[in-house]
Amino acid sequence: PLGTPRLQSEPEVLYRELRREYGAVAPVVLDGGVPAWLVLGYRELHQVTADPVLYSRDSDLWNQWPDIPDDWPLLPMIGRKQPSILYTVGERHRERAAMLSNALEAVDPFQLRALAERLADELIDAVCHRGEADLVAGYAMLLPVRVLAALFGFAEEQGPGLVGALNDMIDGRERALAGQAHLASSMARLVADRRAAPMDDVVSRMLARASGPGEAFTDEEILQDLMVMTAAGHQPTADWIGNSLRLMLTDERFAASLFGGRNSVAEAMNEVLWEDTPTQNVAGRWASRDTRLGDRRIRAGDLLLLGLQGANSDPRVRTDGSALTGGNNAHFSFGHGEHRCPFPAQEVAEVIARTGIEVVLDRLPDIDLAVPAESLTRRPSPWLRGLTELPVTFTPTPAVGGTRA
């Protein structure tokens, strides 16, 4: 079962055991006994993501739909007939990817960093006088969505509600469908507002491009793409912050960065993408015809889950098993191929995550983990890997109130 607790407690051991027993493509079951294939091999994952015709993103191909109930908790992550960029293929997908990329490319990186730093300072101001904090619930889980909300055009006070809805949707539990509904209604109101009164924000730029010559996208398509951008931009970035801070607080190789260093921050972030990537597994691809992959017989309509972390740790490409902290970016953490995370979105996520980490180190220079490292736990999700909490202690410091240079 892909939802086994071992996926949170010891994923590297689980992936190793699956690879040893089944090879590069392992049979798994999702909630309700739904079968799927988990692609763990680096070469096999490259093959799947590089061939959008044989391994399609069109979920209508799935041969399990007759057995999927309407209240299946994983429906928000494996949708049917969703008019979003995730499930479009061919030229239509490329047009929508260009619309999304152009809207994000217009974001000024200096203004983005200034926005992320201001919002991060506000979050640290709320806890800096206490001498203790949970850097997951009180910081990492709040920062990315607040930045994204501002870029999209949401009012800042809407951020907390979006955080809760996103977490419920992505974790795939009993509140998943309610979280999806809240996110959809919030996005629909924003799209309607910007359609009536455009501003200088991502949503307005998407709407302008959607009605341009040669391209026509409905408000429903814009809404669905915004939901994808928010879900893909918030939670993985929050987990990138949390997982990187955990690494820096528990691994002596990164201790220098806790005393004002900067080079170790980028190295820690890159190592997390290789060794502890926020997006562990992605659903998915569907075989358009019978084929073979990694010595497995794949039938038409079978669901293949992209095992990003399993592929990142594939011993066939990581022969010495050493940690990768340098400039090697050949990991799968942002995907690969036609449906990879668009480059402008990667840049936005990196700016938010790095700024968030650096503000913590600037504002709380003597920060230390408040509990034994082995007691830290992960959220129960088959898709994402993030901490449930990251309790820390530090010397109380005054709030800056937006005045920090």
Short mmCIF file of C-alpha atoms in Angstrom, two decimals:
data_model
loop_
_atom_site.label_atom_id
_atom_site.label_comp_id
_atom_site.label_asym_id
_atom_site.label_seq_id
_atom_site.Cartn_x
_atom_site.Cartn_y
_atom_site.Cartn_z
CA PRO A 1 0.00 0.00 0.00
CA LEU A 2 1.35 3.41 -0.98
CA GLY A 3 -0.24 4.93 2.14
CA THR A 4 1.80 2.82 4.56
CA PRO A 5 3.23 4.74 7.57
CA ARG A 6 6.69 3.64 6.47
CA LEU A 7 6.41 6.08 3.60
CA GLN A 8 6.64 8.84 6.21
CA SER A 9 9.04 7.21 8.69
CA GLU A 10 11.60 5.52 6.43
CA PRO A 11 10.93 6.18 2.75
CA GLU A 12 14.50 5.50 1.66
CA VAL A 13 14.29 1.99 3.17
CA LEU A 14 10.87 1.37 1.65
CA TYR A 15 11.97 2.45 -1.83
CA ARG A 16 15.08 0.28 -1.52
CA GLU A 17 13.00 -2.76 -0.52
CA LEU A 18 10.51 -2.17 -3.35
CA ARG A 19 13.35 -1.85 -5.84
CA ARG A 20 15.03 -5.01 -4.56
CA GLU A 21 11.82 -7.06 -4.70
CA TYR A 22 10.15 -5.67 -7.83
CA GLY A 23 12.79 -3.76 -9.78
CA ALA A 24 12.42 -0.31 -11.31
CA VAL A 25 8.61 -0.49 -11.62
CA ALA A 26 6.75 -1.70 -8.54
CA PRO A 27 3.08 -2.67 -8.18
CA VAL A 28 1.31 -0.65 -5.47
CA VAL A 29 -2.24 -0.05 -4.28
CA LEU A 30 -3.85 3.27 -3.37
CA ASP A 31 -6.70 3.92 -0.92
CA GLY A 32 -9.53 1.44 -1.48
CA GLY A 33 -7.26 -1.16 -3.07
CA VAL A 34 -6.88 0.74 -6.35
CA PRO A 35 -3.89 -0.68 -8.30
CA ALA A 36 -1.12 1.38 -9.85
CA TRP A 37 2.54 1.17 -10.84
CA LEU A 38 5.22 3.16 -8.98
CA VAL A 39 8.12 4.07 -11.29
CA LEU A 40 11.27 4.02 -9.13
CA GLY A 41 14.02 3.79 -11.74
CA TYR A 42 15.79 6.94 -12.91
CA ARG A 43 16.01 5.75 -16.53
CA GLU A 44 12.45 4.44 -16.49
CA LEU A 45 11.09 7.69 -15.08
CA HIS A 46 12.98 9.61 -17.74
CA GLN A 47 11.43 7.33 -20.37
CA VAL A 48 7.90 7.88 -19.03
CA THR A 49 8.13 11.65 -18.70
CA ALA A 50 9.84 12.07 -22.10
CA ASP A 51 7.09 10.26 -24.04
CA PRO A 52 3.77 12.13 -23.57
CA VAL A 53 2.08 10.07 -26.29
CA LEU A 54 2.70 6.58 -24.90
CA TYR A 55 2.49 7.75 -21.29
CA SER A 56 -0.27 10.30 -21.48
CA ARG A 57 -1.45 12.88 -18.96
CA ASP A 58 -5.04 12.27 -20.09
CA SER A 59 -6.69 10.72 -17.05
CA ASP A 60 -9.75 9.68 -19.09
CA LEU A 61 -7.61 6.74 -20.23
CA TRP A 62 -7.63 5.18 -16.74
CA ASN A 63 -9.01 1.66 -16.75
CA GLN A 64 -10.05 1.89 -13.08
CA TRP A 65 -12.68 4.63 -13.36
CA PRO A 66 -15.65 2.19 -13.19
CA ASP A 67 -14.50 1.19 -9.69
CA ILE A 68 -13.71 4.69 -8.32
CA PRO A 69 -16.40 6.03 -5.93
CA ASP A 70 -17.47 9.67 -6.02
CA ASP A 71 -16.13 10.24 -2.49
CA TRP A 72 -12.70 8.70 -3.11
CA PRO A 73 -10.33 10.93 -1.08
CA LEU A 74 -7.62 10.96 -3.76
CA LEU A 75 -9.90 12.47 -6.42
CA PRO A 76 -8.48 15.99 -5.87
CA MET A 77 -5.05 14.64 -6.86
CA ILE A 78 -6.22 12.21 -9.58
CA GLY A 79 -9.05 14.04 -11.26
CA ARG A 80 -11.28 13.13 -14.15
CA LYS A 81 -12.28 15.56 -16.89
CA GLN A 82 -10.62 18.45 -15.05
CA PRO A 83 -10.01 21.28 -17.53
CA SER A 84 -6.63 22.15 -16.03
CA ILE A 85 -3.16 22.29 -17.48
CA LEU A 86 -2.35 19.03 -15.69
CA TYR A 87 -4.70 16.98 -17.83
CA THR A 88 -4.42 18.66 -21.22
CA VAL A 89 -2.09 17.23 -23.85
CA GLY A 90 -0.50 18.23 -27.13
CA GLU A 91 -0.75 21.73 -28.55
CA ARG A 92 -3.45 22.80 -26.09
CA HIS A 93 -1.13 21.99 -23.21
CA ARG A 94 1.73 23.92 -24.77
CA GLU A 95 -0.49 26.99 -25.25
CA ARG A 96 -1.60 26.91 -21.62
CA ALA A 97 1.93 26.34 -20.37
CA ALA A 98 3.03 29.43 -22.33
CA MET A 99 0.19 31.48 -20.81
CA LEU A 100 1.19 30.43 -17.31
CA SER A 101 4.91 30.97 -17.91
CA ASN A 102 4.39 34.44 -19.38
CA ALA A 103 2.26 35.50 -16.41
CA LEU A 104 4.97 34.38 -13.97
CA GLU A 105 7.90 35.71 -16.02
CA ALA A 106 6.51 39.22 -15.57
CA VAL A 107 7.05 38.98 -11.81
CA ASP A 108 10.02 41.20 -10.93
CA PRO A 109 12.51 39.02 -8.98
CA PHE A 110 13.64 41.93 -6.79
CA GLN A 111 10.06 42.83 -5.91
CA LEU A 112 9.34 39.15 -5.27
CA ARG A 113 12.24 38.86 -2.85
CA ALA A 114 11.21 42.10 -1.11
CA LEU A 115 7.65 40.81 -0.76
CA ALA A 116 8.80 37.43 0.57
CA GLU A 117 11.18 39.12 3.02
CA ARG A 118 8.49 41.49 4.31
CA LEU A 119 5.98 38.69 4.86
CA ALA A 120 8.66 36.47 6.43
CA ASP A 121 9.61 39.28 8.81
CA GLU A 122 5.97 39.65 9.83
CA LEU A 123 5.78 35.95 10.65
CA ILE A 124 9.01 36.05 12.66
CA ASP A 125 7.81 39.22 14.44
CA ALA A 126 4.88 37.19 15.78
CA VAL A 127 7.17 34.68 17.56
CA CYS A 128 10.60 36.27 18.03
CA HIS A 129 9.84 37.54 21.55
CA ARG A 130 8.89 34.08 22.83
CA GLY A 131 12.22 32.30 22.53
CA GLU A 132 10.51 29.28 21.02
CA ALA A 133 8.45 28.52 17.93
CA ASP A 134 7.22 25.83 15.57
CA LEU A 135 8.79 26.76 12.25
CA VAL A 136 6.37 24.53 10.32
CA ALA A 137 2.91 25.56 11.55
CA GLY A 138 3.93 29.09 12.48
CA TYR A 139 6.19 29.90 9.56
CA ALA A 140 6.86 27.54 6.62
CA MET A 141 3.20 26.60 6.24
CA LEU A 142 2.18 30.25 6.10
CA LEU A 143 4.82 31.97 4.00
CA PRO A 144 4.57 30.56 0.44
CA VAL A 145 0.80 30.86 0.13
CA ARG A 146 0.88 34.42 1.46
CA VAL A 147 3.45 35.36 -1.18
CA LEU A 148 1.55 33.57 -3.94
CA ALA A 149 -1.75 35.10 -2.83
CA ALA A 150 -0.25 38.57 -3.16
CA LEU A 151 1.22 37.76 -6.59
CA PHE A 152 -2.10 36.38 -7.80
CA GLY A 153 -4.14 39.29 -6.45
CA PHE A 154 -5.71 37.92 -3.24
CA ALA A 155 -6.07 40.11 -0.17
CA GLU A 156 -3.48 39.13 2.45
CA GLU A 157 -6.11 38.19 5.05
CA GLN A 158 -7.31 35.36 2.78
CA GLY A 159 -4.03 33.51 3.17
CA PRO A 160 -4.82 31.41 6.28
CA GLY A 161 -8.00 29.98 4.80
CA LEU A 162 -6.15 29.04 1.62
CA VAL A 163 -3.45 27.29 3.68
CA GLY A 164 -5.98 25.09 5.46
CA ALA A 165 -7.81 24.20 2.26
CA LEU A 166 -4.59 23.35 0.43
CA ASN A 167 -3.31 21.11 3.23
CA ASP A 168 -6.60 19.24 3.40
CA MET A 169 -6.68 18.73 -0.36
CA ILE A 170 -3.09 17.59 -0.76
CA ASP A 171 -2.98 15.23 2.21
CA GLY A 172 -5.72 13.16 0.60
CA ARG A 173 -7.72 12.38 3.75
CA GLU A 174 -11.34 12.85 4.78
CA ARG A 175 -11.30 16.65 4.31
CA ALA A 176 -9.70 16.53 0.86
CA LEU A 177 -12.87 17.23 -1.12
CA ALA A 178 -13.93 20.06 1.21
CA GLY A 179 -10.50 21.65 0.85
CA GLN A 180 -10.75 21.45 -2.91
CA ALA A 181 -14.18 23.10 -2.84
CA HIS A 182 -12.94 26.01 -0.68
CA LEU A 183 -9.96 26.59 -2.94
CA ALA A 184 -12.14 26.50 -6.06
CA SER A 185 -14.67 28.99 -4.71
CA SER A 186 -11.91 31.39 -3.62
CA MET A 187 -10.26 31.20 -7.04
CA ALA A 188 -13.58 31.71 -8.83
CA ARG A 189 -14.24 34.93 -6.92
CA LEU A 190 -10.75 36.21 -7.69
CA VAL A 191 -11.09 35.45 -11.41
CA ALA A 192 -14.47 37.21 -11.53
CA ASP A 193 -13.04 40.25 -9.71
CA ARG A 194 -10.06 40.53 -12.03
CA ARG A 195 -12.19 40.00 -15.10
CA ALA A 196 -14.22 43.03 -13.99
CA ALA A 197 -11.25 45.12 -12.79
CA PRO A 198 -7.79 44.03 -14.04
CA MET A 199 -4.72 44.91 -11.99
CA ASP A 200 -0.98 44.29 -12.15
CA ASP A 201 -1.05 40.69 -10.96
CA VAL A 202 -0.67 37.15 -12.27
CA VAL A 203 -4.40 36.51 -12.65
CA SER A 204 -4.97 39.68 -14.67
CA ARG A 205 -2.08 38.77 -16.98
CA MET A 206 -3.47 35.26 -17.48
CA LEU A 207 -6.90 36.66 -18.33
CA ALA A 208 -5.40 39.15 -20.79
CA ARG A 209 -3.43 36.39 -22.53
CA ALA A 210 -6.47 34.07 -22.49
CA SER A 211 -8.50 36.48 -24.59
CA GLY A 212 -5.69 37.42 -26.94
CA PRO A 213 -5.59 36.73 -30.68
CA GLY A 214 -5.35 33.07 -31.61
CA GLU A 215 -5.95 31.85 -28.06
CA ALA A 216 -9.17 31.47 -26.12
CA PHE A 217 -9.31 30.08 -22.60
CA THR A 218 -12.44 30.00 -20.49
CA ASP A 219 -12.62 31.36 -16.96
CA GLU A 220 -13.04 27.76 -15.80
CA GLU A 221 -9.72 26.83 -17.42
CA ILE A 222 -8.05 29.84 -15.79
CA LEU A 223 -9.58 28.83 -12.45
CA GLN A 224 -8.30 25.27 -12.74
CA ASP A 225 -4.80 26.43 -13.69
CA LEU A 226 -4.72 28.79 -10.72
CA MET A 227 -5.61 25.90 -8.43
CA VAL A 228 -2.77 23.87 -9.91
CA MET A 229 -0.32 26.75 -9.52
CA THR A 230 -1.36 27.36 -5.93
CA ALA A 231 -1.22 23.72 -4.87
CA ALA A 232 2.06 23.09 -6.68
CA GLY A 233 3.56 26.39 -5.54
CA HIS A 234 2.60 26.43 -1.87
CA GLN A 235 2.92 23.07 -0.19
CA PRO A 236 6.11 21.81 -1.87
CA THR A 237 7.75 25.18 -1.22
CA ALA A 238 6.67 25.11 2.42
CA ASP A 239 8.11 21.62 2.76
CA TRP A 240 11.28 22.74 0.95
CA ILE A 241 11.72 25.39 3.65
CA GLY A 242 10.95 23.00 6.50
CA ASN A 243 13.07 20.12 5.19
CA SER A 244 16.01 22.44 4.50
CA LEU A 245 15.86 23.99 7.97
CA ARG A 246 15.67 20.50 9.50
CA LEU A 247 18.79 19.49 7.58
CA MET A 248 20.67 22.61 8.62
CA LEU A 249 19.71 22.15 12.27
CA THR A 250 20.62 18.48 12.44
CA ASP A 251 23.64 18.08 10.16
CA GLU A 252 26.96 19.52 11.28
CA ARG A 253 28.00 20.08 7.64
CA PHE A 254 25.65 23.06 7.56
CA ALA A 255 26.37 24.51 11.00
CA ALA A 256 28.32 27.45 9.52
CA SER A 257 25.22 28.81 7.86
CA LEU A 258 23.55 29.18 11.25
CA PHE A 259 26.16 31.81 12.11
CA GLY A 260 25.71 34.10 9.16
CA GLY A 261 27.01 32.00 6.28
CA ARG A 262 25.16 32.02 2.98
CA ASN A 263 26.78 29.41 0.76
CA SER A 264 25.41 26.53 2.82
CA VAL A 265 21.80 27.63 2.35
CA ALA A 266 21.82 26.91 -1.38
CA GLU A 267 23.70 23.67 -0.80
CA ALA A 268 21.21 22.50 1.81
CA MET A 269 18.28 23.35 -0.46
CA ASN A 270 19.82 21.41 -3.35
CA GLU A 271 20.59 18.42 -1.16
CA VAL A 272 16.97 18.33 0.00
CA LEU A 273 15.81 18.17 -3.61
CA TRP A 274 17.96 15.07 -4.05
CA GLU A 275 17.60 13.32 -0.70
CA ASP A 276 14.37 14.54 0.91
CA THR A 277 12.39 16.11 -1.89
CA PRO A 278 9.03 17.63 -0.91
CA THR A 279 7.24 16.05 -3.88
CA GLN A 280 7.89 12.35 -3.40
CA ASN A 281 5.35 10.85 -5.80
CA VAL A 282 3.18 12.32 -8.54
CA ALA A 283 -0.03 10.99 -10.06
CA GLY A 284 0.51 10.38 -12.79
CA ARG A 285 0.63 9.08 -16.34
CA TRP A 286 -1.69 6.65 -18.12
CA ALA A 287 -0.51 4.14 -20.72
CA SER A 288 -2.20 4.81 -24.05
CA ARG A 289 -1.56 1.22 -25.22
CA ASP A 290 -0.08 -2.03 -23.99
CA THR A 291 3.68 -1.74 -23.49
CA ARG A 292 6.59 -2.86 -21.35
CA LEU A 293 8.53 -0.76 -18.85
CA GLY A 294 11.29 -2.00 -16.60
CA ASP A 295 10.48 -5.65 -17.38
CA ARG A 296 6.84 -5.07 -16.41
CA ARG A 297 3.87 -5.59 -18.67
CA ILE A 298 1.88 -2.36 -18.66
CA ARG A 299 -1.66 -2.56 -19.99
CA ALA A 300 -3.52 0.22 -21.79
CA GLY A 301 -5.13 2.51 -19.22
CA ASP A 302 -2.83 1.54 -16.33
CA LEU A 303 -1.89 4.35 -13.95
CA LEU A 304 1.81 5.02 -13.47
CA LEU A 305 2.88 7.06 -10.45
CA LEU A 306 6.07 9.07 -10.85
CA GLY A 307 8.35 8.09 -7.97
CA LEU A 308 10.50 11.22 -7.96
CA GLN A 309 12.36 10.43 -4.73
CA GLY A 310 12.79 6.79 -5.67
CA ALA A 311 14.36 7.83 -8.98
CA ASN A 312 16.55 10.45 -7.31
CA SER A 313 18.06 7.72 -5.12
CA ASP A 314 18.34 5.06 -7.84
CA PRO A 315 21.68 3.29 -7.16
CA ARG A 316 22.22 2.86 -10.90
CA VAL A 317 22.83 6.61 -11.19
CA ARG A 318 23.93 7.24 -7.59
CA THR A 319 26.63 4.60 -7.57
CA ASP A 320 28.64 5.95 -4.63
CA GLY A 321 25.57 6.87 -2.54
CA SER A 322 27.07 10.20 -1.46
CA ALA A 323 24.94 13.26 -0.78
CA LEU A 324 24.65 15.77 -3.59
CA THR A 325 25.09 19.32 -2.29
CA GLY A 326 26.87 20.96 -5.20
CA GLY A 327 25.52 22.28 -8.45
CA ASN A 328 24.15 18.98 -9.74
CA ASN A 329 20.53 19.69 -10.68
CA ALA A 330 19.78 16.47 -12.55
CA HIS A 331 17.17 15.45 -9.98
CA PHE A 332 13.50 14.87 -10.80
CA SER A 333 12.15 17.13 -8.06
CA PHE A 334 10.66 19.57 -10.60
CA GLY A 335 9.64 16.81 -12.98
CA HIS A 336 10.82 16.36 -16.54
CA GLY A 337 9.50 16.62 -20.05
CA GLU A 338 6.47 18.44 -21.38
CA HIS A 339 4.65 18.46 -18.05
CA ARG A 340 7.57 19.51 -15.84
CA CYS A 341 7.23 22.48 -13.52
CA PRO A 342 7.65 25.59 -15.73
CA PHE A 343 11.00 27.30 -15.23
CA PRO A 344 9.51 30.64 -14.07
CA ALA A 345 7.54 28.75 -11.41
CA GLN A 346 10.73 27.03 -10.24
CA GLU A 347 12.40 30.43 -9.90
CA VAL A 348 9.49 31.82 -7.87
CA ALA A 349 9.57 28.79 -5.54
CA GLU A 350 13.34 29.07 -5.07
CA VAL A 351 13.18 32.78 -4.24
CA ILE A 352 10.42 32.21 -1.67
CA ALA A 353 12.16 29.23 -0.07
CA ARG A 354 15.64 30.75 0.07
CA THR A 355 14.35 34.07 1.37
CA GLY A 356 12.31 32.28 4.00
CA ILE A 357 15.33 30.32 5.22
CA GLU A 358 17.66 33.32 5.21
CA VAL A 359 15.21 35.48 7.19
CA VAL A 360 15.09 32.78 9.89
CA LEU A 361 18.89 32.67 10.08
CA ASP A 362 19.16 36.48 10.12
CA ARG A 363 16.49 37.05 12.75
CA LEU A 364 17.15 34.04 15.01
CA PRO A 365 20.94 33.56 14.78
CA ASP A 366 21.28 31.14 17.73
CA ILE A 367 18.37 28.93 16.71
CA ASP A 368 18.48 25.32 17.89
CA LEU A 369 16.24 22.28 17.61
CA ALA A 370 14.05 21.95 20.71
CA VAL A 371 13.53 18.17 20.49
CA PRO A 372 15.68 15.17 19.53
CA ALA A 373 16.01 14.99 15.75
CA GLU A 374 14.75 11.41 15.69
CA SER A 375 11.43 12.50 17.24
CA LEU A 376 10.48 14.71 14.27
CA THR A 377 7.56 13.25 12.30
CA ARG A 378 6.17 13.65 8.81
CA ARG A 379 2.67 14.40 7.54
CA PRO A 380 0.65 11.40 6.32
CA SER A 381 0.60 11.91 2.57
CA PRO A 382 1.45 9.53 -0.28
CA TRP A 383 2.50 12.49 -2.43
CA LEU A 384 4.41 15.04 -0.37
CA ARG A 385 7.02 14.71 2.36
CA GLY A 386 6.97 17.43 4.98
CA LEU A 387 7.33 17.78 8.73
CA THR A 388 4.32 17.94 11.03
CA GLU A 389 6.29 20.37 13.22
CA LEU A 390 9.79 21.80 13.66
CA PRO A 391 10.05 23.10 17.25
CA VAL A 392 13.03 25.36 17.90
CA THR A 393 14.42 27.53 20.68
CA PHE A 394 16.38 30.79 20.44
CA THR A 395 17.24 33.91 22.38
CA PRO A 396 14.22 36.25 22.32
CA THR A 397 14.71 39.21 20.00
CA PRO A 398 12.65 42.34 19.31
CA ALA A 399 10.25 42.64 16.40
CA VAL A 400 11.40 44.74 13.47
CA GLY A 401 7.97 45.88 12.34
CA GLY A 402 8.90 46.10 8.69
CA THR A 403 11.89 48.37 9.38
CA ARG A 404 14.71 45.88 8.77
CA ALA A 405 17.09 47.07 6.05
#
